[in-house]
CSV table of C-alpha atoms in Angstrom, one decimal:
chain,number,residue,atom,x,y,z
P,1,MET,CA,23.7,-46.6,81.6
P,2,ARG,CA,22.3,-48.4,78.6
P,3,ILE,CA,23.7,-46.6,75.6
P,4,ALA,CA,22.5,-47.4,72.0
P,5,VAL,CA,25.2,-46.5,69.5
P,6,LEU,CA,23.7,-46.3,66.0
P,7,GLY,CA,26.4,-46.8,63.3
P,8,THR,CA,29.0,-49.5,63.0
P,9,GLY,CA,31.8,-47.4,61.4
P,10,THR,CA,35.0,-46.4,63.2
P,11,VAL,CA,33.3,-43.6,65.1
P,12,GLY,CA,30.5,-45.9,66.3
P,13,THR,CA,32.6,-48.8,67.4
P,14,THR,CA,35.3,-46.6,69.0
P,15,LEU,CA,32.7,-44.7,71.0
P,16,ALA,CA,30.9,-48.0,71.8
P,17,SER,CA,34.1,-49.5,73.1
P,18,GLY,CA,34.8,-46.4,75.1
P,19,PHE,CA,31.5,-46.5,76.8
P,20,VAL,CA,31.9,-50.2,77.7
P,21,ARG,CA,35.4,-49.5,79.1
P,22,THR,CA,33.9,-46.7,81.3
P,23,GLY,CA,31.3,-48.9,82.8
P,24,HIS,CA,28.3,-48.6,80.5
P,25,GLU,CA,26.3,-51.3,78.6
P,26,VAL,CA,26.2,-50.7,74.9
P,27,ARG,CA,24.1,-52.0,72.1
P,28,LEU,CA,25.5,-51.3,68.7
P,29,GLY,CA,22.7,-50.7,66.2
P,30,SER,CA,22.8,-51.2,62.4
P,31,ARG,CA,20.4,-51.5,59.5
P,32,THR,CA,20.0,-55.2,60.2
P,33,ALA,CA,20.6,-57.2,63.3
P,34,GLY,CA,23.5,-59.7,62.9
P,35,ASN,CA,25.5,-57.2,60.8
P,36,GLU,CA,29.0,-58.6,60.4
P,37,ARG,CA,30.9,-55.7,62.0
P,38,SER,CA,28.5,-55.6,64.9
P,39,VAL,CA,28.9,-59.3,65.6
P,40,ALA,CA,32.7,-58.9,65.4
P,41,TRP,CA,32.6,-55.9,67.8
P,42,VAL,CA,30.4,-57.8,70.3
P,43,ALA,CA,32.7,-60.8,70.2
P,44,GLU,CA,35.9,-58.8,70.8
P,45,THR,CA,34.3,-56.6,73.4
P,46,GLY,CA,32.6,-59.2,75.6
P,47,ALA,CA,30.7,-58.3,78.7
P,48,GLY,CA,28.5,-55.2,78.3
P,49,ALA,CA,28.3,-55.4,74.5
P,50,SER,CA,25.4,-56.4,72.4
P,51,GLU,CA,24.0,-55.6,69.0
P,52,GLY,CA,20.8,-55.3,67.1
P,53,SER,CA,18.8,-53.4,64.5
P,54,PHE,CA,18.5,-49.6,64.8
P,55,ALA,CA,15.1,-50.0,66.3
P,56,ASP,CA,16.1,-52.7,68.8
P,57,ALA,CA,19.1,-50.8,70.0
P,58,ALA,CA,17.2,-47.5,70.3
P,59,SER,CA,14.2,-49.0,72.2
P,60,TRP,CA,16.7,-50.8,74.6
P,61,GLY,CA,18.9,-47.7,75.2
P,62,GLU,CA,18.4,-45.1,77.9
P,63,VAL,CA,20.6,-42.8,75.8
P,64,VAL,CA,21.0,-43.0,72.0
P,65,LEU,CA,24.0,-41.9,70.0
P,66,ASN,CA,23.9,-41.1,66.3
P,67,ALA,CA,27.2,-42.2,64.7
P,68,THR,CA,25.7,-43.0,61.3
P,69,GLY,CA,26.8,-41.1,58.1
P,70,GLY,CA,25.5,-37.6,58.3
P,71,LEU,CA,23.8,-37.7,54.9
P,72,VAL,CA,21.8,-40.8,55.9
P,73,SER,CA,21.2,-40.0,59.6
P,74,ILE,CA,17.6,-38.9,59.3
P,75,GLU,CA,16.8,-42.1,57.5
P,76,ALA,CA,18.7,-44.2,60.1
P,77,LEU,CA,16.9,-42.4,62.9
P,78,THR,CA,13.6,-42.9,61.2
P,79,ALA,CA,14.3,-46.6,61.1
P,80,ALA,CA,15.2,-46.5,64.8
P,81,GLY,CA,11.7,-45.1,65.4
P,82,ALA,CA,10.6,-41.8,66.7
P,83,GLU,CA,8.8,-43.6,69.6
P,84,ASN,CA,12.2,-45.1,70.6
P,85,LEU,CA,13.8,-41.7,70.7
P,86,ALA,CA,11.1,-39.8,72.5
P,87,GLY,CA,12.1,-38.3,75.8
P,88,LYS,CA,15.7,-39.7,75.4
P,89,VAL,CA,19.0,-37.9,75.2
P,90,LEU,CA,20.1,-38.2,71.6
P,91,LEU,CA,23.8,-37.5,71.2
P,92,ASP,CA,24.6,-36.5,67.6
P,93,VAL,CA,28.2,-36.9,66.7
P,94,ALA,CA,27.6,-37.1,62.9
P,95,ASN,CA,28.9,-34.8,60.2
P,96,PRO,CA,26.9,-34.1,57.0
P,97,LEU,CA,29.8,-34.6,54.6
P,98,ASP,CA,29.4,-34.9,50.8
P,99,TYR,CA,32.2,-36.9,49.3
P,100,SER,CA,30.7,-36.9,45.8
P,101,GLU,CA,33.2,-34.4,44.5
P,102,GLY,CA,36.2,-36.1,46.1
P,103,PHE,CA,38.4,-35.0,49.0
P,104,PRO,CA,38.0,-32.8,51.0
P,105,PRO,CA,34.3,-33.4,51.2
P,106,ARG,CA,31.9,-30.5,51.6
P,107,VAL,CA,29.8,-29.8,54.7
P,108,VAL,CA,26.1,-29.9,53.6
P,109,GLN,CA,23.7,-27.7,55.3
P,110,PRO,CA,20.5,-27.2,53.3
P,111,ASP,CA,19.1,-23.7,53.7
P,112,GLY,CA,21.9,-23.2,56.3
P,113,ARG,CA,20.4,-25.7,58.8
P,114,SER,CA,22.7,-28.1,60.5
P,115,LEU,CA,22.2,-31.8,60.6
P,116,ALA,CA,21.5,-31.6,64.4
P,117,GLU,CA,18.8,-29.0,63.9
P,118,GLN,CA,17.2,-31.2,61.2
P,119,ILE,CA,17.3,-34.2,63.6
P,120,GLN,CA,15.8,-32.1,66.4
P,121,SER,CA,13.0,-30.8,64.2
P,122,THR,CA,12.3,-34.3,62.7
P,123,PHE,CA,12.2,-35.9,66.2
P,124,PRO,CA,10.9,-33.1,68.4
P,125,GLU,CA,10.6,-35.3,71.4
P,126,ALA,CA,14.2,-36.4,71.4
P,127,ARG,CA,16.6,-34.3,73.5
P,128,VAL,CA,19.3,-33.7,70.9
P,129,VAL,CA,22.8,-32.8,72.0
P,130,LYS,CA,25.5,-32.1,69.3
P,131,THR,CA,28.9,-33.0,70.6
P,132,LEU,CA,32.2,-34.7,69.7
P,133,ASN,CA,31.8,-34.1,65.9
P,134,THR,CA,34.8,-31.8,65.8
P,135,MET,CA,37.5,-34.3,66.4
P,136,ASN,CA,38.8,-37.8,65.5
P,137,THR,CA,37.6,-40.8,67.5
P,138,VAL,CA,41.0,-41.4,69.0
P,139,VAL,CA,40.7,-37.9,70.6
P,140,MET,CA,37.0,-38.3,71.6
P,141,THR,CA,37.6,-41.2,73.8
P,142,ASP,CA,41.2,-40.5,75.0
P,143,PRO,CA,41.4,-36.7,75.3
P,144,ARG,CA,44.5,-36.9,77.5
P,145,LEU,CA,46.4,-38.1,74.4
P,146,LEU,CA,46.9,-34.4,73.5
P,147,ALA,CA,49.6,-32.3,75.0
P,148,GLY,CA,47.4,-29.7,76.8
P,149,PRO,CA,43.9,-28.6,77.5
P,150,HIS,CA,41.5,-28.6,74.6
P,151,THR,CA,37.8,-28.2,74.0
P,152,VAL,CA,34.8,-30.4,73.3
P,153,PHE,CA,31.7,-28.5,72.4
P,154,VAL,CA,28.1,-29.3,73.4
P,155,ALA,CA,25.0,-27.7,71.8
P,156,GLY,CA,21.4,-28.4,72.5
P,157,ASN,CA,18.1,-27.0,73.7
P,158,ASP,CA,17.8,-29.2,76.8
P,159,ALA,CA,20.1,-28.2,79.7
P,160,GLU,CA,19.6,-31.5,81.5
P,161,ALA,CA,20.5,-33.5,78.4
P,162,LYS,CA,23.7,-31.4,78.0
P,163,ALA,CA,24.6,-32.1,81.7
P,164,LEU,CA,24.2,-35.9,81.0
P,165,ALA,CA,26.4,-35.5,77.9
P,166,ALA,CA,29.0,-33.8,80.0
P,167,ASP,CA,28.9,-36.6,82.5
P,168,LEU,CA,29.6,-39.1,79.7
P,169,LEU,CA,32.4,-37.0,78.4
P,170,ARG,CA,34.0,-36.8,81.9
P,171,GLY,CA,33.9,-40.6,81.8
P,172,PHE,CA,36.3,-40.5,78.9
P,173,GLY,CA,38.7,-38.2,80.7
P,174,TRP,CA,37.5,-34.8,79.6
P,175,GLY,CA,37.9,-32.1,82.3
P,176,SER,CA,34.8,-30.1,83.2
P,177,GLU,CA,36.7,-26.9,82.1
P,178,GLU,CA,37.2,-28.5,78.7
P,179,ILE,CA,33.5,-29.0,78.0
P,180,LEU,CA,32.1,-25.9,76.4
P,181,ASP,CA,28.3,-25.3,76.2
P,182,VAL,CA,27.7,-23.2,73.1
P,183,GLY,CA,24.0,-22.8,73.7
P,184,GLY,CA,21.0,-24.1,71.7
P,185,ILE,CA,21.0,-26.6,68.9
P,186,SER,CA,21.4,-23.9,66.3
P,187,GLY,CA,25.0,-23.6,67.6
P,188,SER,CA,25.5,-26.9,65.7
P,189,ARG,CA,25.8,-24.9,62.5
P,190,GLY,CA,29.3,-23.7,63.5
P,191,LEU,CA,30.3,-27.0,65.0
P,192,GLU,CA,29.5,-28.8,61.7
P,193,LEU,CA,31.0,-26.1,59.4
P,194,TYR,CA,34.2,-26.2,61.5
P,195,LEU,CA,34.8,-29.6,59.9
P,196,ALA,CA,36.1,-27.8,56.8
P,197,LEU,CA,38.9,-26.4,58.9
P,198,TRP,CA,39.4,-29.7,60.6
P,199,LEU,CA,39.8,-31.5,57.2
P,200,THR,CA,42.4,-28.9,56.2
P,201,LEU,CA,44.3,-29.4,59.4
P,202,ILE,CA,44.3,-33.2,59.1
P,203,GLY,CA,45.8,-32.7,55.6
P,204,SER,CA,48.5,-30.4,57.0
P,205,PHE,CA,49.4,-32.6,60.0
P,206,GLY,CA,49.0,-36.0,58.3
P,207,THR,CA,47.5,-37.3,61.6
P,208,PRO,CA,44.1,-36.9,63.3
P,209,ALA,CA,45.7,-36.6,66.7
P,210,PHE,CA,44.9,-33.0,67.3
P,211,ASN,CA,42.1,-30.7,68.4
P,212,VAL,CA,41.5,-27.1,69.1
P,213,GLY,CA,41.1,-25.5,72.5
P,214,VAL,CA,39.4,-22.2,73.2
P,215,VAL,CA,41.7,-19.7,74.8
P,216,ARG,CA,40.3,-16.7,76.6
P,217,ALA,CA,41.7,-13.5,78.1
V,1,MET,CA,57.6,-1.6,55.0
V,2,ARG,CA,55.0,0.4,53.2
V,3,ILE,CA,51.6,-1.3,53.9
V,4,ALA,CA,48.4,-0.3,52.2
V,5,VAL,CA,45.4,-1.1,54.3
V,6,LEU,CA,42.2,-1.2,52.3
V,7,GLY,CA,39.1,-0.6,54.3
V,8,THR,CA,38.4,2.0,57.1
V,9,GLY,CA,36.3,-0.1,59.4
V,10,THR,CA,37.4,-1.3,62.8
V,11,VAL,CA,39.5,-4.1,61.4
V,12,GLY,CA,41.3,-1.9,58.9
V,13,THR,CA,42.0,1.0,61.3
V,14,THR,CA,43.1,-1.4,64.2
V,15,LEU,CA,45.5,-3.3,61.9
V,16,ALA,CA,46.7,0.0,60.4
V,17,SER,CA,47.5,1.4,63.8
V,18,GLY,CA,49.1,-1.9,64.8
V,19,PHE,CA,51.4,-1.7,61.8
V,20,VAL,CA,52.4,1.9,62.5
V,21,ARG,CA,53.0,1.0,66.1
V,22,THR,CA,55.4,-1.8,65.0
V,23,GLY,CA,57.4,0.5,62.8
V,24,HIS,CA,55.7,0.4,59.4
V,25,GLU,CA,54.3,3.1,57.2
V,26,VAL,CA,50.6,2.7,56.5
V,27,ARG,CA,48.4,4.3,53.9
V,28,LEU,CA,44.7,3.7,54.6
V,29,GLY,CA,42.7,3.2,51.4
V,30,SER,CA,39.0,3.9,50.9
V,31,ARG,CA,36.6,4.4,48.0
V,32,THR,CA,37.5,8.1,47.9
V,33,ALA,CA,40.5,10.0,49.1
V,34,GLY,CA,39.7,12.3,52.0
V,35,ASN,CA,37.2,9.9,53.5
V,36,GLU,CA,36.2,11.2,57.0
V,37,ARG,CA,37.3,8.1,58.9
V,38,SER,CA,40.6,7.9,57.1
V,39,VAL,CA,41.4,11.6,57.8
V,40,ALA,CA,40.5,11.1,61.4
V,41,TRP,CA,42.7,8.0,61.7
V,42,VAL,CA,45.7,9.9,60.1
V,43,ALA,CA,45.2,12.8,62.5
V,44,GLU,CA,45.2,10.6,65.6
V,45,THR,CA,48.0,8.3,64.4
V,46,GLY,CA,50.5,10.9,63.2
V,47,ALA,CA,53.9,10.0,61.8
V,48,GLY,CA,53.8,7.0,59.5
V,49,ALA,CA,50.1,7.4,58.6
V,50,SER,CA,48.6,8.6,55.4
V,51,GLU,CA,45.4,8.0,53.5
V,52,GLY,CA,44.1,7.9,49.9
V,53,SER,CA,41.9,6.1,47.4
V,54,PHE,CA,42.1,2.3,47.1
V,55,ALA,CA,44.2,2.8,43.9
V,56,ASP,CA,46.5,5.4,45.5
V,57,ALA,CA,47.1,3.3,48.6
V,58,ALA,CA,47.6,0.0,46.6
V,59,SER,CA,50.1,1.6,44.1
V,60,TRP,CA,52.1,3.1,47.0
V,61,GLY,CA,52.2,0.0,49.2
V,62,GLU,CA,54.8,-2.8,49.1
V,63,VAL,CA,52.2,-5.0,50.8
V,64,VAL,CA,48.4,-4.6,50.5
V,65,LEU,CA,46.0,-5.8,53.1
V,66,ASN,CA,42.3,-6.3,52.3
V,67,ALA,CA,40.1,-5.3,55.2
V,68,THR,CA,37.1,-4.4,53.2
V,69,GLY,CA,33.7,-6.1,53.6
V,70,GLY,CA,34.0,-9.6,52.3
V,71,LEU,CA,31.0,-9.2,50.0
V,72,VAL,CA,32.4,-6.1,48.3
V,73,SER,CA,36.1,-7.1,48.4
V,74,ILE,CA,36.4,-8.1,44.7
V,75,GLU,CA,34.9,-4.7,43.8
V,76,ALA,CA,37.2,-2.8,46.1
V,77,LEU,CA,40.3,-4.6,44.8
V,78,THR,CA,39.2,-4.0,41.3
V,79,ALA,CA,39.0,-0.3,42.2
V,80,ALA,CA,42.5,-0.7,43.7
V,81,GLY,CA,43.7,-1.9,40.3
V,82,ALA,CA,45.1,-5.3,39.2
V,83,GLU,CA,48.3,-3.5,38.1
V,84,ASN,CA,48.8,-2.1,41.7
V,85,LEU,CA,48.4,-5.6,43.2
V,86,ALA,CA,50.6,-7.5,40.7
V,87,GLY,CA,53.6,-9.2,42.3
V,88,LYS,CA,52.7,-7.9,45.7
V,89,VAL,CA,51.8,-9.8,48.8
V,90,LEU,CA,48.0,-9.3,49.3
V,91,LEU,CA,46.9,-10.2,52.9
V,92,ASP,CA,43.3,-11.1,52.9
V,93,VAL,CA,41.7,-10.8,56.4
V,94,ALA,CA,38.1,-10.3,55.2
V,95,ASN,CA,35.1,-12.6,55.8
V,96,PRO,CA,32.3,-13.0,53.2
V,97,LEU,CA,29.4,-12.6,55.7
V,98,ASP,CA,25.9,-12.1,54.6
V,99,TYR,CA,23.9,-10.2,57.2
V,100,SER,CA,20.7,-9.9,55.1
V,101,GLU,CA,18.9,-12.5,57.2
V,102,GLY,CA,20.0,-11.0,60.5
V,103,PHE,CA,22.5,-12.2,63.2
V,104,PRO,CA,24.3,-14.5,63.0
V,105,PRO,CA,25.3,-13.8,59.4
V,106,ARG,CA,26.0,-16.6,57.0
V,107,VAL,CA,29.4,-17.3,55.5
V,108,VAL,CA,29.0,-17.0,51.7
V,109,GLN,CA,31.0,-19.3,49.5
V,110,PRO,CA,29.6,-19.5,46.0
V,111,ASP,CA,30.1,-23.0,44.6
V,112,GLY,CA,32.1,-23.8,47.7
V,113,ARG,CA,34.9,-21.3,46.8
V,114,SER,CA,36.4,-19.1,49.5
V,115,LEU,CA,36.7,-15.3,49.1
V,116,ALA,CA,40.5,-15.7,49.2
V,117,GLU,CA,40.3,-18.1,46.3
V,118,GLN,CA,38.1,-15.8,44.3
V,119,ILE,CA,40.6,-13.0,45.0
V,120,GLN,CA,43.5,-15.1,43.9
V,121,SER,CA,41.7,-16.2,40.7
V,122,THR,CA,40.6,-12.6,39.9
V,123,PHE,CA,44.0,-11.2,40.5
V,124,PRO,CA,46.3,-14.0,39.5
V,125,GLU,CA,49.5,-11.9,39.8
V,126,ALA,CA,48.8,-11.0,43.4
V,127,ARG,CA,50.4,-13.2,46.0
V,128,VAL,CA,47.3,-13.8,48.2
V,129,VAL,CA,47.7,-14.9,51.8
V,130,LYS,CA,44.6,-15.5,53.9
V,131,THR,CA,45.3,-14.8,57.6
V,132,LEU,CA,43.9,-13.2,60.7
V,133,ASN,CA,40.2,-13.6,59.6
V,134,THR,CA,39.5,-16.1,62.5
V,135,MET,CA,39.6,-13.6,65.4
V,136,ASN,CA,38.7,-10.2,66.6
V,137,THR,CA,40.9,-7.2,65.9
V,138,VAL,CA,41.9,-6.9,69.6
V,139,VAL,CA,43.4,-10.4,69.4
V,140,MET,CA,45.0,-9.9,66.0
V,141,THR,CA,47.2,-7.1,67.1
V,142,ASP,CA,47.7,-8.0,70.7
V,143,PRO,CA,47.8,-11.8,70.9
V,144,ARG,CA,49.4,-11.8,74.3
V,145,LEU,CA,46.1,-10.5,75.7
V,146,LEU,CA,45.0,-14.1,75.9
V,147,ALA,CA,45.9,-16.5,78.7
V,148,GLY,CA,47.9,-19.1,76.8
V,149,PRO,CA,49.2,-20.0,73.4
V,150,HIS,CA,46.8,-19.9,70.5
V,151,THR,CA,46.8,-20.0,66.8
V,152,VAL,CA,46.8,-17.8,63.8
V,153,PHE,CA,46.4,-19.5,60.4
V,154,VAL,CA,48.0,-18.6,57.1
V,155,ALA,CA,47.0,-20.1,53.7
V,156,GLY,CA,48.3,-19.2,50.3
V,157,ASN,CA,50.0,-20.6,47.2
V,158,ASP,CA,53.3,-18.5,47.6
V,159,ALA,CA,55.7,-19.7,50.4
V,160,GLU,CA,57.6,-16.4,50.3
V,161,ALA,CA,54.4,-14.4,50.7
V,162,LYS,CA,53.4,-16.6,53.7
V,163,ALA,CA,56.9,-16.0,55.2
V,164,LEU,CA,56.4,-12.3,54.9
V,165,ALA,CA,53.0,-12.6,56.5
V,166,ALA,CA,54.5,-14.5,59.4
V,167,ASP,CA,57.1,-11.7,59.9
V,168,LEU,CA,54.4,-9.1,60.1
V,169,LEU,CA,52.5,-11.3,62.6
V,170,ARG,CA,55.6,-11.7,64.8
V,171,GLY,CA,55.7,-7.9,64.8
V,172,PHE,CA,52.4,-8.0,66.6
V,173,GLY,CA,53.7,-10.4,69.2
V,174,TRP,CA,52.7,-13.7,67.7
V,175,GLY,CA,55.1,-16.6,68.5
V,176,SER,CA,56.5,-18.5,65.5
V,177,GLU,CA,55.0,-21.7,67.0
V,178,GLU,CA,51.6,-20.0,67.0
V,179,ILE,CA,51.6,-19.3,63.3
V,180,LEU,CA,50.2,-22.3,61.5
V,181,ASP,CA,50.6,-22.7,57.7
V,182,VAL,CA,47.6,-24.7,56.5
V,183,GLY,CA,48.8,-25.0,52.9
V,184,GLY,CA,47.5,-23.5,49.6
V,185,ILE,CA,44.9,-20.9,49.2
V,186,SER,CA,42.1,-23.5,49.1
V,187,GLY,CA,42.7,-23.9,52.8
V,188,SER,CA,40.9,-20.6,53.2
V,189,ARG,CA,37.6,-22.4,52.8
V,190,GLY,CA,37.9,-23.8,56.3
V,191,LEU,CA,39.3,-20.6,57.7
V,192,GLU,CA,36.2,-18.7,56.4
V,193,LEU,CA,33.7,-21.3,57.4
V,194,TYR,CA,35.1,-21.4,60.9
V,195,LEU,CA,33.5,-18.0,61.3
V,196,ALA,CA,30.2,-19.7,61.9
V,197,LEU,CA,31.7,-21.3,65.1
V,198,TRP,CA,33.5,-18.0,66.0
V,199,LEU,CA,30.1,-16.2,65.8
V,200,THR,CA,28.5,-18.8,68.1
V,201,LEU,CA,31.4,-18.5,70.6
V,202,ILE,CA,31.2,-14.7,70.7
V,203,GLY,CA,27.5,-15.1,71.5
V,204,SER,CA,28.3,-17.5,74.3
V,205,PHE,CA,31.1,-15.5,75.8
V,206,GLY,CA,29.7,-12.0,75.3
V,207,THR,CA,33.3,-10.8,74.5
V,208,PRO,CA,35.5,-11.2,71.4
V,209,ALA,CA,38.6,-11.6,73.6
V,210,PHE,CA,39.2,-15.3,72.7
V,211,ASN,CA,40.7,-17.5,70.0
V,212,VAL,CA,41.3,-21.2,69.4
V,213,GLY,CA,44.7,-22.8,69.6
V,214,VAL,CA,45.5,-26.1,67.9
V,215,VAL,CA,46.7,-28.7,70.4
V,216,ARG,CA,48.6,-31.8,69.2
V,217,ALA,CA,49.7,-35.1,70.7
């Protein structure tokens, strides 16, 4: 598939590389085409990799992934263009973290609404799926790094979009039984607030190589 | 040990019964001695069980456990008496959930501070340990109900208090490797905010018989 990855930070480039490695074409999108990090990523990745502006990447992509900073995601997606998101699966892996008071940052949910819900209501024609925001990039794209089954959550209002997200996750090595659908996009509230615990755990362990797995009776 | 359990709801009585079953004496504390649910619990539990006011239970107990509603916990502990909490391990299992806008309730943390931190700062001589708030009571007292290893978190500023909490948890059947110390009492922020995800999961599964386990590399 043609996947537009918006955001050139570690999350964006690691996911972009993961998608290329698993057979997809990726265009890395940033505020301006020719962004230094984007160009470097394309050079080191080679075949299957390209870069451009948010709008260029989003219009090219069959699937769009939001890996921009959570507090600027609405702005970045607006730059990408509502018309370039309409009808497409929009994977939201961002976390709305406010670092203004230092570490650990605070999860920001105005009026209790998650970032993913804000994205869905701002871009009603996009088929938003919240996923992968609950772990570090090394775990996202290499789940078998961990010593046992663990869980990746998906939340969204569109079942077909969640099924496509699950296919992409399986491409990274996630087992079907590890992919947990938590219902509609409002389930993103819990997925984003969980970051507070995740940040505590990274402090305890001193490494991001962990995740949680849901264990049932 | 003599354990004062404050709060006569399902969490309080289930934990109280669990402690009696594992060899402790328990006094169930409520707003007023002779509370109907307390009297019923004592009658059905028998030896090792008693009841009284918050203050009576707290002054009697060597360990105090807060299982009152999170939004009224400070008030209940004030009724229990700062002098009856001083120097004692105070296990806080409560969650500050606001149901005023319906289900799912919202986790309330004024100025980003957890309930456990508010308790610790209001009762500085108590040795507060946040634990067990991240799961249903059936899982708290019978962890082997679930089909694999999973995690109970402890947070608090007093290492000795956390060690005592871990002993009590092992009494319920928790394995030492399942008890995860996440550091000081500020770690409670994440433990309480996790409830948003827990509430989503209980909605997905239709049963509270689940928990998460931390999985590492």
